[in-house]
């Protein structure tokens, strides 16, 4: 065969990825279960590069140069397993199967192990950037063996987005499921970013009294500063859009129920398993869930509480500035939590993930791309052992400078009855970490009281239990 890469599964993502490879000068074998999609791709975009249309799995495999590299871009879950089983028997030792779908990293670990035993490299690749990214340059997070990256890396580096300094937004994340894991956390952070932006909007609307158009303008100005990011940019676009049918602000004619496909939920589920406090991401997932419970919301509609009364003039403008501080501080916390989760996964699965490199490849192509990520990259590059982003001097100074306004915003939101689960959870995380003493001491006392779970003392080593039901004397338990 002569094709350097093959793509099977030619729905939006696969088709655009195949075109991206072709436009970058690679010969691309293309295949889809329903052959009409293969024909349509070659007919519509055949002049963008060199495609080899394969009608059967055998033709597809025969079209690839060896060792073969074939990308699977089908629906995640059972279809991915079905397609792997269709192709694996046709491959030779050393060939590379790439799964570009949104697989759960545990599935990727299982598939990688199974195929490794059969002599085939399996690479789970997280791809972010949606349809547009797949075509023009996504952020690409490949897992799998080092050997597989030697074969695949140069192609991925060609088609990936490029950061401002020109470096491609892809790197070998680590073995087996590391790539899909990092993509999962990326999506969790994306949920948190979106929730924080939504809270900022709600506060500007209901407390500052701004119109959607004025809020769009505010976000546009924030987008020229430290919050410069794709999500802030598109927020301004959505807020300035007017519904052509009614002439109303678009945001006012959309039902206020947020849906989800599940990667945010996965992030939180895994965080619970690993014991990582990702409260900001969890609140973002729960906020979407709450919005969807029409029955609960209807039943609660008449519960008492304040109705927000908008501020006016200079007060409103001053409040908007404080919201920017609160948003930025909360964002620092979200990323602190997300990177903690990546570090925890890396340690648990022995992936040796370079956190600075992860921040670097999120700088362009993906949904959370932002100027901010270059600073995170710099923080981890300077100190790879950094225990938390909050212990980076620059981030610590910034969040410290923002904390007064952050508190004022959360307090005002509470006073006016505007829900800010993201801002408030982030602030509690900040105060929790910086606390000299936590009430966890009392929790341990309760646990020892009802379950003899023991506790540790502040003044000497060992575990202890108090005879709560007896004379309340203390025994050393080990
Ligand atoms: P879909 O997730 O809608 O999958 C459609 C493709 O899967 C078609 O090519 C279809 O073939 C094929 N397929 C199915 Br379904 N079952 C199959 C089977 N048993 N055997 C062979 N082929 C089968 O496509 P997509 O939206 O392009 O997404 C592809 C992957 O990329 C997914 O895992 C998705 O989660 C991930 N992803 C999507 C985005 C995005 O923005 N859409 C972003 C990042 C990642 P057919 O044409 O014959 O029915």
Short mmCIF file of C-alpha atoms and ligand atoms in Angstrom, two decimals:
data_model
loop_
_atom_site.label_atom_id
_atom_site.label_comp_id
_atom_site.label_asym_id
_atom_site.label_seq_id
_atom_site.Cartn_x
_atom_site.Cartn_y
_atom_site.Cartn_z
CA UNK A 1 0.00 0.00 0.00
CA UNK A 2 0.97 3.64 -0.45
CA UNK A 3 -1.26 5.48 2.01
CA UNK A 4 0.62 6.83 5.03
CA UNK A 5 -2.55 6.91 7.09
CA UNK A 6 -6.06 5.53 6.91
CA UNK A 7 -9.28 6.80 8.41
CA UNK A 8 -12.30 4.57 8.94
CA UNK A 9 -15.55 6.14 10.12
CA UNK A 10 -16.33 9.11 7.93
CA UNK A 11 -19.00 11.03 9.85
CA UNK A 12 -18.17 14.70 10.55
CA UNK A 13 -15.09 14.06 12.66
CA UNK A 14 -13.52 11.32 10.55
CA UNK A 15 -14.19 13.11 7.30
CA UNK A 16 -12.63 16.34 8.52
CA UNK A 17 -9.64 14.55 10.00
CA UNK A 18 -9.06 12.69 6.71
CA UNK A 19 -9.21 15.99 4.83
CA UNK A 20 -6.78 17.55 7.30
CA UNK A 21 -4.27 14.73 6.66
CA UNK A 22 -4.75 15.04 2.90
CA UNK A 23 -4.37 18.81 2.91
CA UNK A 24 -1.08 18.35 4.73
CA UNK A 25 0.27 16.22 1.91
CA UNK A 26 -0.36 12.71 3.23
CA UNK A 27 -1.91 10.02 1.09
CA UNK A 28 -5.04 8.99 3.01
CA UNK A 29 -6.96 5.74 2.68
CA UNK A 30 -10.61 6.31 3.58
CA UNK A 31 -13.27 3.79 4.57
CA UNK A 32 -16.75 3.81 6.05
CA UNK A 33 -19.20 1.00 6.81
CA UNK A 34 -21.75 2.70 4.60
CA UNK A 35 -19.79 3.18 1.38
CA UNK A 36 -21.90 6.13 0.21
CA UNK A 37 -20.05 8.30 2.77
CA UNK A 38 -16.69 7.25 1.33
CA UNK A 39 -17.83 8.10 -2.19
CA UNK A 40 -19.26 11.45 -1.07
CA UNK A 41 -15.98 12.43 0.62
CA UNK A 42 -13.90 11.68 -2.47
CA UNK A 43 -16.42 13.33 -4.76
CA UNK A 44 -16.69 16.54 -2.74
CA UNK A 45 -13.15 16.95 -1.46
CA UNK A 46 -11.02 14.68 -3.66
CA UNK A 47 -9.17 17.69 -5.08
CA UNK A 48 -7.84 18.69 -1.66
CA UNK A 49 -5.23 15.92 -1.69
CA UNK A 50 -4.66 12.24 -2.40
CA UNK A 51 -7.39 9.90 -1.16
CA UNK A 52 -7.66 6.17 -1.74
CA UNK A 53 -11.29 5.10 -1.39
CA UNK A 54 -11.60 1.62 0.09
CA UNK A 55 -14.88 -0.25 -0.13
CA UNK A 56 -14.01 -3.15 2.19
CA UNK A 57 -11.84 -3.60 5.28
CA UNK A 58 -9.51 -5.78 3.18
CA UNK A 59 -9.11 -3.06 0.55
CA UNK A 60 -8.55 -0.49 3.30
CA UNK A 61 -5.78 -2.50 4.97
CA UNK A 62 -4.17 -3.28 1.62
CA UNK A 63 -4.03 0.44 0.79
CA UNK A 64 -1.83 1.26 3.81
CA UNK A 65 1.97 1.35 3.80
CA UNK A 66 3.64 -0.73 6.51
CA UNK A 67 3.78 -0.54 9.44
CA UNK A 68 0.16 0.48 8.98
CA UNK A 69 -1.46 3.40 10.75
CA UNK A 70 -5.23 3.39 10.82
CA UNK A 71 -7.49 5.81 12.61
CA UNK A 72 -10.88 4.70 13.84
CA UNK A 73 -13.40 7.56 14.11
CA UNK A 74 -16.64 5.80 14.91
CA UNK A 75 -19.13 6.16 17.73
CA UNK A 76 -17.50 5.49 21.10
CA UNK A 77 -18.39 2.28 22.96
CA UNK A 78 -19.50 -0.95 21.30
CA UNK A 79 -19.04 0.31 17.71
CA UNK A 80 -15.36 0.94 18.49
CA UNK A 81 -14.90 -2.62 19.77
CA UNK A 82 -16.74 -3.98 16.72
CA UNK A 83 -14.51 -2.06 14.33
CA UNK A 84 -11.33 -3.07 16.17
CA UNK A 85 -12.38 -6.73 15.88
CA UNK A 86 -13.09 -6.23 12.21
CA UNK A 87 -9.61 -4.88 11.47
CA UNK A 88 -7.26 -6.45 14.00
CA UNK A 89 -7.25 -9.92 12.33
CA UNK A 90 -6.19 -8.28 9.05
CA UNK A 91 -3.15 -6.53 10.56
CA UNK A 92 0.48 -7.52 11.09
CA UNK A 93 2.77 -7.20 14.06
CA UNK A 94 3.86 -3.59 14.64
CA UNK A 95 0.84 -2.00 12.96
CA UNK A 96 -0.84 0.86 14.81
CA UNK A 97 -4.57 1.23 15.45
CA UNK A 98 -5.56 4.71 16.55
CA UNK A 99 -8.88 5.38 18.28
CA UNK A 100 -9.73 9.06 17.87
CA UNK A 101 -13.19 8.77 19.42
CA UNK A 102 -14.24 9.94 22.86
CA UNK A 103 -13.48 6.65 24.59
CA UNK A 104 -13.39 6.19 28.35
CA UNK A 105 -9.73 5.73 29.31
CA UNK A 106 -10.55 2.44 31.09
CA UNK A 107 -11.82 1.06 27.77
CA UNK A 108 -8.65 2.30 26.13
CA UNK A 109 -6.53 0.54 28.76
CA UNK A 110 -8.42 -2.69 28.13
CA UNK A 111 -8.12 -2.44 24.35
CA UNK A 112 -4.45 -1.50 24.49
CA UNK A 113 -3.62 -4.50 26.67
CA UNK A 114 -5.58 -6.89 24.48
CA UNK A 115 -4.00 -5.65 21.25
CA UNK A 116 -0.51 -5.46 22.76
CA UNK A 117 -0.79 -9.18 23.47
CA UNK A 118 -1.61 -9.64 19.80
CA UNK A 119 1.44 -7.60 18.68
CA UNK A 120 -0.53 -4.54 17.63
CA UNK A 121 0.02 -1.01 18.96
CA UNK A 122 -3.19 0.60 20.12
CA UNK A 123 -3.22 4.34 20.57
CA UNK A 124 -6.15 6.06 22.27
CA UNK A 125 -6.13 9.66 21.13
CA UNK A 126 -8.09 12.49 22.69
CA UNK A 127 -9.04 15.04 20.04
CA UNK A 128 -10.50 18.40 21.00
CA UNK A 129 -11.74 21.21 18.85
CA UNK A 130 -14.94 19.81 17.38
CA UNK A 131 -15.56 19.57 13.65
CA UNK A 132 -13.76 22.78 12.90
CA UNK A 133 -10.68 21.68 14.84
CA UNK A 134 -10.57 18.28 13.15
CA UNK A 135 -10.39 20.04 9.79
CA UNK A 136 -8.10 22.97 10.55
CA UNK A 137 -6.03 21.78 13.47
CA UNK A 138 -7.20 20.21 16.73
CA UNK A 139 -5.40 19.74 20.00
CA UNK A 140 -4.37 16.08 19.97
CA UNK A 141 -3.68 13.97 23.07
CA UNK A 142 -2.24 10.57 22.13
CA UNK A 143 -1.60 7.78 24.59
CA UNK A 144 -0.06 4.40 23.73
CA UNK A 145 3.48 3.10 23.51
CA UNK A 146 6.54 5.26 22.86
CA UNK A 147 7.20 3.18 19.72
CA UNK A 148 3.76 3.98 18.36
CA UNK A 149 4.38 7.69 18.86
CA UNK A 150 7.61 7.45 16.88
CA UNK A 151 5.55 6.23 13.95
CA UNK A 152 2.49 8.41 14.46
CA UNK A 153 3.83 11.58 16.09
CA UNK A 154 5.21 13.26 12.98
CA UNK A 155 1.84 12.96 11.23
CA UNK A 156 -0.09 14.26 14.24
CA UNK A 157 2.34 17.17 14.62
CA UNK A 158 1.60 18.14 11.01
CA UNK A 159 -2.19 18.23 11.38
CA UNK A 160 -2.40 19.62 14.93
CA UNK A 161 -3.16 23.23 15.79
CA UNK A 162 -0.09 25.40 16.30
CA UNK A 163 0.43 27.53 19.39
CA UNK A 164 1.42 31.20 18.94
CA UNK A 165 5.09 30.24 19.22
CA UNK A 166 4.61 27.73 16.38
CA UNK A 167 4.81 24.51 18.39
CA UNK A 168 2.27 21.82 17.44
CA UNK A 169 -0.49 21.15 19.95
CA UNK A 170 0.25 17.47 20.38
CA UNK A 171 2.68 15.45 22.44
CA UNK A 172 2.99 11.87 23.60
CA UNK A 173 0.94 12.06 26.82
CA UNK A 174 1.92 8.65 28.21
CA UNK A 175 1.20 4.91 27.95
CA UNK A 176 -2.14 3.17 27.28
CA UNK A 177 -5.12 5.32 28.38
CA UNK A 178 -3.17 8.48 29.30
CA UNK A 179 -4.33 10.41 26.22
CA UNK A 180 -8.02 9.72 26.70
CA UNK A 181 -7.65 10.42 30.42
CA UNK A 182 -6.17 13.85 29.76
CA UNK A 183 -8.91 14.54 27.19
CA UNK A 184 -11.47 13.60 29.83
CA UNK A 185 -10.03 16.08 32.32
CA UNK A 186 -9.84 18.69 29.55
CA UNK A 187 -13.59 18.29 29.14
CA UNK A 188 -14.13 18.50 32.90
CA UNK A 189 -12.24 21.79 32.97
CA UNK A 190 -14.30 22.91 29.98
CA UNK A 191 -17.50 22.28 31.99
CA UNK A 192 -16.10 24.33 34.88
CA UNK A 193 -15.01 27.20 32.61
CA UNK A 194 -18.46 27.30 30.99
CA UNK A 195 -20.23 27.27 34.35
CA UNK A 196 -18.07 30.10 35.71
CA UNK A 197 -18.74 32.18 32.62
CA UNK A 198 -22.46 31.46 32.97
CA UNK A 199 -22.39 32.65 36.59
CA UNK A 200 -20.54 35.82 35.58
CA UNK A 201 -23.22 36.45 32.96
CA UNK A 202 -26.02 35.86 35.48
CA UNK A 203 -24.47 38.30 37.95
CA UNK A 204 -23.89 40.96 35.30
CA UNK A 205 -27.47 40.56 34.17
CA UNK A 206 -29.27 40.40 37.51
CA UNK A 207 -26.98 42.30 39.89
CA UNK A 208 -25.22 44.77 37.60
CA UNK A 209 -28.44 45.12 35.58
CA UNK A 210 -26.66 44.85 32.21
CA UNK A 211 -28.42 43.88 28.96
CA UNK A 212 -27.12 40.87 26.99
CA UNK A 213 -25.59 43.27 24.46
CA UNK A 214 -23.79 45.19 27.20
CA UNK A 215 -22.60 41.92 28.73
CA UNK A 216 -21.28 40.86 25.32
CA UNK A 217 -19.33 44.12 25.23
CA UNK A 218 -18.01 43.45 28.75
CA UNK A 219 -16.84 39.95 27.78
CA UNK A 220 -15.19 41.39 24.67
CA UNK A 221 -13.19 43.77 26.80
CA UNK A 222 -12.27 40.98 29.25
CA UNK A 223 -11.12 38.98 26.25
CA UNK A 224 -8.33 41.47 25.63
CA UNK A 225 -6.88 40.81 29.10
CA UNK A 226 -5.88 37.84 31.21
CA UNK A 227 -9.19 36.04 30.48
CA UNK A 228 -8.39 35.99 26.74
CA UNK A 229 -9.83 32.66 25.59
CA UNK A 230 -11.98 30.93 23.00
CA UNK A 231 -14.85 30.39 25.46
CA UNK A 232 -15.00 34.08 26.44
CA UNK A 233 -14.88 35.02 22.76
CA UNK A 234 -17.79 32.79 21.77
CA UNK A 235 -19.75 33.88 24.85
CA UNK A 236 -19.68 37.44 23.51
CA UNK A 237 -20.86 36.13 20.13
CA UNK A 238 -23.77 34.20 21.62
CA UNK A 239 -24.80 37.12 23.85
CA UNK A 240 -24.76 39.67 21.05
CA UNK A 241 -26.88 37.46 18.78
CA UNK A 242 -30.52 38.47 18.27
CA UNK A 243 -33.18 35.88 17.47
CA UNK A 244 -34.19 36.74 13.90
CA UNK A 245 -37.75 35.54 14.45
CA UNK A 246 -38.68 37.52 17.56
CA UNK A 247 -36.02 40.24 17.64
CA UNK A 248 -35.27 39.24 21.23
CA UNK A 249 -31.81 38.49 22.59
CA UNK A 250 -31.05 34.92 21.50
CA UNK A 251 -30.12 33.93 25.07
CA UNK A 252 -33.66 34.80 26.17
CA UNK A 253 -35.42 32.47 23.74
CA UNK A 254 -33.32 29.38 24.53
CA UNK A 255 -34.71 26.99 27.17
CA UNK A 256 -32.58 27.14 30.32
CA UNK A 257 -31.81 23.42 30.51
CA UNK A 258 -28.18 22.45 29.85
CA UNK A 259 -27.49 19.01 28.42
CA UNK A 260 -24.38 16.86 28.65
CA UNK A 261 -22.82 13.93 26.87
CA UNK A 262 -20.96 12.52 29.85
CA UNK A 263 -17.26 13.45 29.83
CA UNK A 264 -17.75 15.94 32.68
CA UNK A 265 -19.51 13.23 34.66
CA UNK A 266 -16.65 10.80 33.97
CA UNK A 267 -14.15 13.34 35.25
CA UNK A 268 -16.01 13.68 38.53
CA UNK A 269 -16.59 9.93 38.88
CA UNK A 270 -12.89 9.25 38.47
CA UNK A 271 -11.98 12.14 40.76
CA UNK A 272 -14.14 10.55 43.46
CA UNK A 273 -12.36 7.22 42.92
CA UNK A 274 -8.95 8.87 43.13
CA UNK A 275 -9.91 11.12 46.06
CA UNK A 276 -9.21 14.37 44.23
CA UNK A 277 -11.33 17.38 45.27
CA UNK A 278 -12.53 18.71 41.92
CA UNK A 279 -15.36 20.70 43.50
CA UNK A 280 -15.52 23.27 40.70
CA UNK A 281 -15.94 20.63 38.00
CA UNK A 282 -18.45 18.74 40.13
CA UNK A 283 -20.54 21.88 40.71
CA UNK A 284 -20.53 22.53 36.97
CA UNK A 285 -21.85 19.03 36.26
CA UNK A 286 -24.46 19.36 39.03
CA UNK A 287 -25.52 22.81 37.80
CA UNK A 288 -26.35 21.32 34.39
CA UNK A 289 -28.18 18.50 36.12
CA UNK A 290 -30.17 20.90 38.32
CA UNK A 291 -31.16 22.98 35.31
CA UNK A 292 -32.70 19.90 33.72
CA UNK A 293 -34.97 18.97 36.64
CA UNK A 294 -38.07 20.85 35.51
CA UNK A 295 -40.23 19.08 38.09
CA UNK A 296 -38.04 20.07 41.05
CA UNK A 297 -37.73 23.60 39.79
CA UNK A 298 -41.47 23.94 39.32
CA UNK A 299 -42.12 22.60 42.82
CA UNK A 300 -39.64 25.10 44.33
CA UNK A 301 -40.74 28.18 42.42
CA UNK A 302 -42.68 29.73 45.32
CA UNK A 303 -40.03 29.22 47.99
CA UNK A 304 -39.13 32.54 49.65
CA UNK A 305 -35.93 34.41 48.91
CA UNK A 306 -34.68 37.77 47.69
CA UNK A 307 -35.33 39.00 44.17
CA UNK A 308 -32.19 40.55 42.78
CA UNK A 309 -32.34 44.35 42.52
CA UNK A 310 -29.92 45.68 39.96
CA UNK A 311 -27.28 48.22 40.90
CA UNK A 312 -26.99 51.38 38.87
CA UNK A 313 -24.33 53.59 37.29
CA UNK A 314 -20.86 53.57 38.81
CA UNK A 315 -21.87 50.90 41.32
CA UNK A 316 -22.81 48.54 38.52
CA UNK A 317 -19.54 49.16 36.71
CA UNK A 318 -17.55 48.60 39.90
CA UNK A 319 -19.43 45.37 40.51
CA UNK A 320 -18.67 44.20 36.95
CA UNK A 321 -14.97 44.73 37.63
CA UNK A 322 -15.28 42.62 40.76
CA UNK A 323 -16.98 39.87 38.77
CA UNK A 324 -13.96 39.78 36.47
CA UNK A 325 -11.75 39.22 39.53
CA UNK A 326 -14.06 36.51 40.86
CA UNK A 327 -14.16 34.78 37.49
CA UNK A 328 -10.40 34.84 37.12
CA UNK A 329 -9.77 33.60 40.67
CA UNK A 330 -12.32 30.78 40.25
CA UNK A 331 -10.74 29.84 36.93
CA UNK A 332 -7.34 29.50 38.61
CA UNK A 333 -8.99 27.12 41.09
CA UNK A 334 -10.63 25.02 38.33
CA UNK A 335 -7.31 24.53 36.60
CA UNK A 336 -5.60 23.83 39.91
CA UNK A 337 -8.14 21.07 40.53
CA UNK A 338 -7.96 19.72 36.97
CA UNK A 339 -4.17 19.52 36.99
CA UNK A 340 -4.30 17.88 40.40
CA UNK A 341 -6.53 15.23 38.86
CA UNK A 342 -4.10 14.68 35.99
CA UNK A 343 -1.23 14.33 38.43
CA UNK A 344 -3.24 11.85 40.54
CA UNK A 345 -4.11 9.74 37.46
CA UNK A 346 -0.52 9.85 36.32
CA UNK A 347 0.67 8.55 39.69
CA UNK A 348 -2.05 5.90 39.97
CA UNK A 349 -1.45 4.48 36.49
CA UNK A 350 2.27 5.26 36.35
CA UNK A 351 1.91 7.40 33.23
CA UNK A 352 4.61 10.00 34.06
CA UNK A 353 2.59 12.80 32.47
CA UNK A 354 4.41 16.09 31.93
CA UNK A 355 1.90 18.67 33.20
CA UNK A 356 3.68 21.56 31.49
CA UNK A 357 3.42 19.73 28.18
CA UNK A 358 -0.31 19.20 28.71
CA UNK A 359 -0.84 22.93 29.31
CA UNK A 360 1.27 23.63 26.22
CA UNK A 361 -0.86 21.51 23.88
CA UNK A 362 -4.09 23.07 25.17
CA UNK A 363 -2.92 26.53 24.10
CA UNK A 364 -4.53 26.18 20.66
CA UNK A 365 -7.01 23.98 18.81
CA UNK A 366 -9.11 22.86 21.78
CA UNK A 367 -12.22 24.32 23.39
CA UNK A 368 -10.41 25.60 26.51
CA UNK A 369 -7.62 27.28 24.52
CA UNK A 370 -6.56 30.44 26.29
CA UNK A 371 -3.65 32.79 26.83
CA UNK A 372 -3.75 31.66 30.48
CA UNK A 373 -2.49 28.17 29.53
CA UNK A 374 0.86 29.55 28.48
CA UNK A 375 1.30 30.74 32.06
CA UNK A 376 0.40 27.31 33.42
CA UNK A 377 2.91 25.78 31.02
CA UNK A 378 5.57 28.20 32.30
CA UNK A 379 4.72 27.41 35.93
CA UNK A 380 5.14 23.64 35.46
CA UNK A 381 8.15 24.01 33.17
CA UNK A 382 9.90 26.05 35.85
CA UNK A 383 8.92 23.63 38.64
CA UNK A 384 7.70 20.23 37.38
CA UNK A 385 7.32 19.07 40.98
CA UNK A 386 4.89 21.94 41.75
CA UNK A 387 2.39 20.41 44.17
CA UNK A 388 -0.43 22.77 43.19
CA UNK A 389 -0.89 25.67 40.80
CA UNK A 390 -1.76 27.73 43.89
CA UNK A 391 1.81 27.26 45.07
CA UNK A 392 3.14 28.92 41.94
CA UNK A 393 4.22 32.38 43.01
CA UNK A 394 2.53 34.27 40.20
CA UNK A 395 -0.82 32.50 40.50
CA UNK A 396 -0.67 32.83 44.28
CA UNK A 397 -0.14 36.57 43.97
CA UNK A 398 -2.95 36.98 41.46
CA UNK A 399 -5.49 34.99 43.41
CA UNK A 400 -4.44 36.82 46.56
CA UNK A 401 -5.01 40.15 44.84
CA UNK A 402 -8.44 38.99 43.63
CA UNK A 403 -9.73 37.47 46.84
CA UNK A 404 -11.35 40.55 48.37
CA UNK A 405 -13.44 41.17 45.26
CA UNK A 406 -14.13 37.45 44.92
CA UNK A 407 -15.60 37.35 48.43
CA UNK A 408 -17.60 40.51 47.78
CA UNK A 409 -19.11 38.97 44.65
CA UNK A 410 -20.05 35.69 46.34
CA UNK A 411 -21.46 37.59 49.33
CA UNK A 412 -23.52 39.86 47.08
CA UNK A 413 -24.76 36.85 45.12
CA UNK A 414 -25.86 35.15 48.34
CA UNK A 415 -27.52 38.37 49.56
CA UNK A 416 -29.41 38.82 46.29
CA UNK A 417 -30.30 35.15 45.83
CA UNK A 418 -28.29 34.53 42.66
CA UNK A 419 -26.84 30.99 42.60
CA UNK A 420 -23.06 30.88 42.12
CA UNK A 421 -22.09 27.26 42.87
CA UNK A 422 -18.89 27.53 40.82
CA UNK A 423 -17.60 30.79 42.33
CA UNK A 424 -18.56 29.72 45.85
CA UNK A 425 -17.09 26.20 45.58
CA UNK A 426 -13.85 27.64 44.24
CA UNK A 427 -13.66 30.14 47.07
CA UNK A 428 -14.33 27.41 49.66
CA UNK A 429 -11.56 25.32 48.12
CA UNK A 430 -9.21 28.29 48.41
CA UNK A 431 -10.17 28.96 52.02
CA UNK A 432 -10.09 25.24 52.80
CA UNK A 433 -6.53 24.87 51.57
CA UNK A 434 -5.25 27.98 53.30
CA UNK A 435 -6.96 27.23 56.62
CA UNK A 436 -4.65 26.84 59.56
CA UNK A 437 -7.01 24.30 61.19
CA UNK A 438 -9.92 22.53 59.51
CA UNK A 439 -12.98 21.17 61.29
CA UNK A 440 -11.87 17.78 59.98
CA UNK A 441 -10.53 17.32 63.53
CA UNK A 442 -14.13 17.28 64.76
CA UNK A 443 -15.12 14.90 61.96
CA UNK A 444 -12.44 12.49 63.15
CA UNK A 445 -13.76 12.82 66.71
CA UNK A 446 -17.26 11.90 65.54
CA UNK A 447 -15.94 8.96 63.56
CA UNK A 448 -14.07 7.71 66.57
CA UNK A 449 -17.18 8.15 68.74
CA UNK A 450 -19.61 6.12 66.64
CA UNK A 451 -17.30 3.75 64.82
CA UNK A 452 -14.04 3.53 66.78
CA UNK A 453 -12.31 4.69 63.61
CA UNK A 454 -9.40 6.15 65.66
CA UNK A 455 -7.62 9.48 65.23
CA UNK A 456 -4.13 10.92 65.23
CA UNK A 457 -3.00 13.48 67.76
CA UNK A 458 -1.29 16.78 66.99
CA UNK A 459 1.28 16.27 69.73
CA UNK A 460 2.59 12.73 69.23
CA UNK A 461 2.72 9.89 66.72
CA UNK A 462 0.40 6.87 66.59
CA UNK A 463 -3.34 6.11 66.34
CA UNK A 464 -5.67 6.53 69.28
CA UNK A 465 -9.18 5.68 70.37
CA UNK A 466 -11.17 7.22 73.20
CA UNK A 467 -13.46 4.90 75.19
CA UNK A 468 -16.49 7.13 74.56
CA UNK A 469 -18.98 4.69 76.10
CA UNK A 470 -16.79 4.04 79.15
CA UNK A 471 -14.54 6.21 81.26
CA UNK A 472 -13.38 8.26 78.24
CA UNK A 473 -9.80 7.28 78.75
CA UNK A 474 -7.59 7.05 75.66
CA UNK A 475 -5.95 3.93 74.29
CA UNK A 476 -3.14 3.75 71.77
CA UNK A 477 -4.19 1.52 68.86
CA UNK A 478 -0.97 1.31 66.90
P1 LIG B 1 -20.52 9.47 15.31
O1 LIG B 1 -20.12 9.36 16.72
O2 LIG B 1 -21.86 10.00 14.98
O3 LIG B 1 -20.35 8.02 14.63
C1 LIG B 1 -20.75 7.79 13.30
C2 LIG B 1 -19.77 6.89 12.60
O4 LIG B 1 -19.67 5.63 13.28
C3 LIG B 1 -20.20 6.57 11.19
O5 LIG B 1 -19.06 6.54 10.38
C4 LIG B 1 -20.82 5.19 11.34
O6 LIG B 1 -20.84 4.45 10.14
C5 LIG B 1 -19.88 4.57 12.32
N1 LIG B 1 -20.35 3.34 12.96
C6 LIG B 1 -21.29 3.14 13.91
BR1 LIG B 1 -22.33 4.45 14.62
N2 LIG B 1 -21.42 1.87 14.28
C7 LIG B 1 -20.54 1.20 13.53
C8 LIG B 1 -20.19 -0.16 13.45
N3 LIG B 1 -20.77 -1.08 14.24
N4 LIG B 1 -19.27 -0.52 12.54
C9 LIG B 1 -18.68 0.38 11.76
N5 LIG B 1 -18.94 1.71 11.81
C10 LIG B 1 -19.86 2.11 12.69
O7 LIG B 1 -19.42 10.30 14.49
P2 LIG B 1 -18.67 11.69 14.86
O8 LIG B 1 -19.59 12.71 15.42
O9 LIG B 1 -17.87 12.02 13.65
O10 LIG B 1 -17.67 11.29 16.03
C11 LIG B 1 -16.70 10.25 15.87
C12 LIG B 1 -16.00 10.06 17.19
O11 LIG B 1 -15.31 11.26 17.52
C13 LIG B 1 -16.92 9.78 18.36
O12 LIG B 1 -16.31 8.87 19.25
C14 LIG B 1 -17.07 11.11 19.03
O13 LIG B 1 -17.39 11.00 20.41
C15 LIG B 1 -15.69 11.69 18.82
N6 LIG B 1 -15.61 13.14 18.86
C16 LIG B 1 -16.57 13.93 18.33
C17 LIG B 1 -16.46 15.30 18.37
C18 LIG B 1 -17.49 16.18 17.76
O14 LIG B 1 -17.39 17.41 17.89
N7 LIG B 1 -18.48 15.63 17.04
C19 LIG B 1 -15.33 15.89 18.95
C20 LIG B 1 -14.36 15.07 19.48
C21 LIG B 1 -14.52 13.71 19.41
P3 LIG B 1 -22.10 4.53 9.14
O15 LIG B 1 -21.90 5.77 8.35
O16 LIG B 1 -21.97 3.30 8.34
O17 LIG B 1 -23.33 4.57 10.00
#
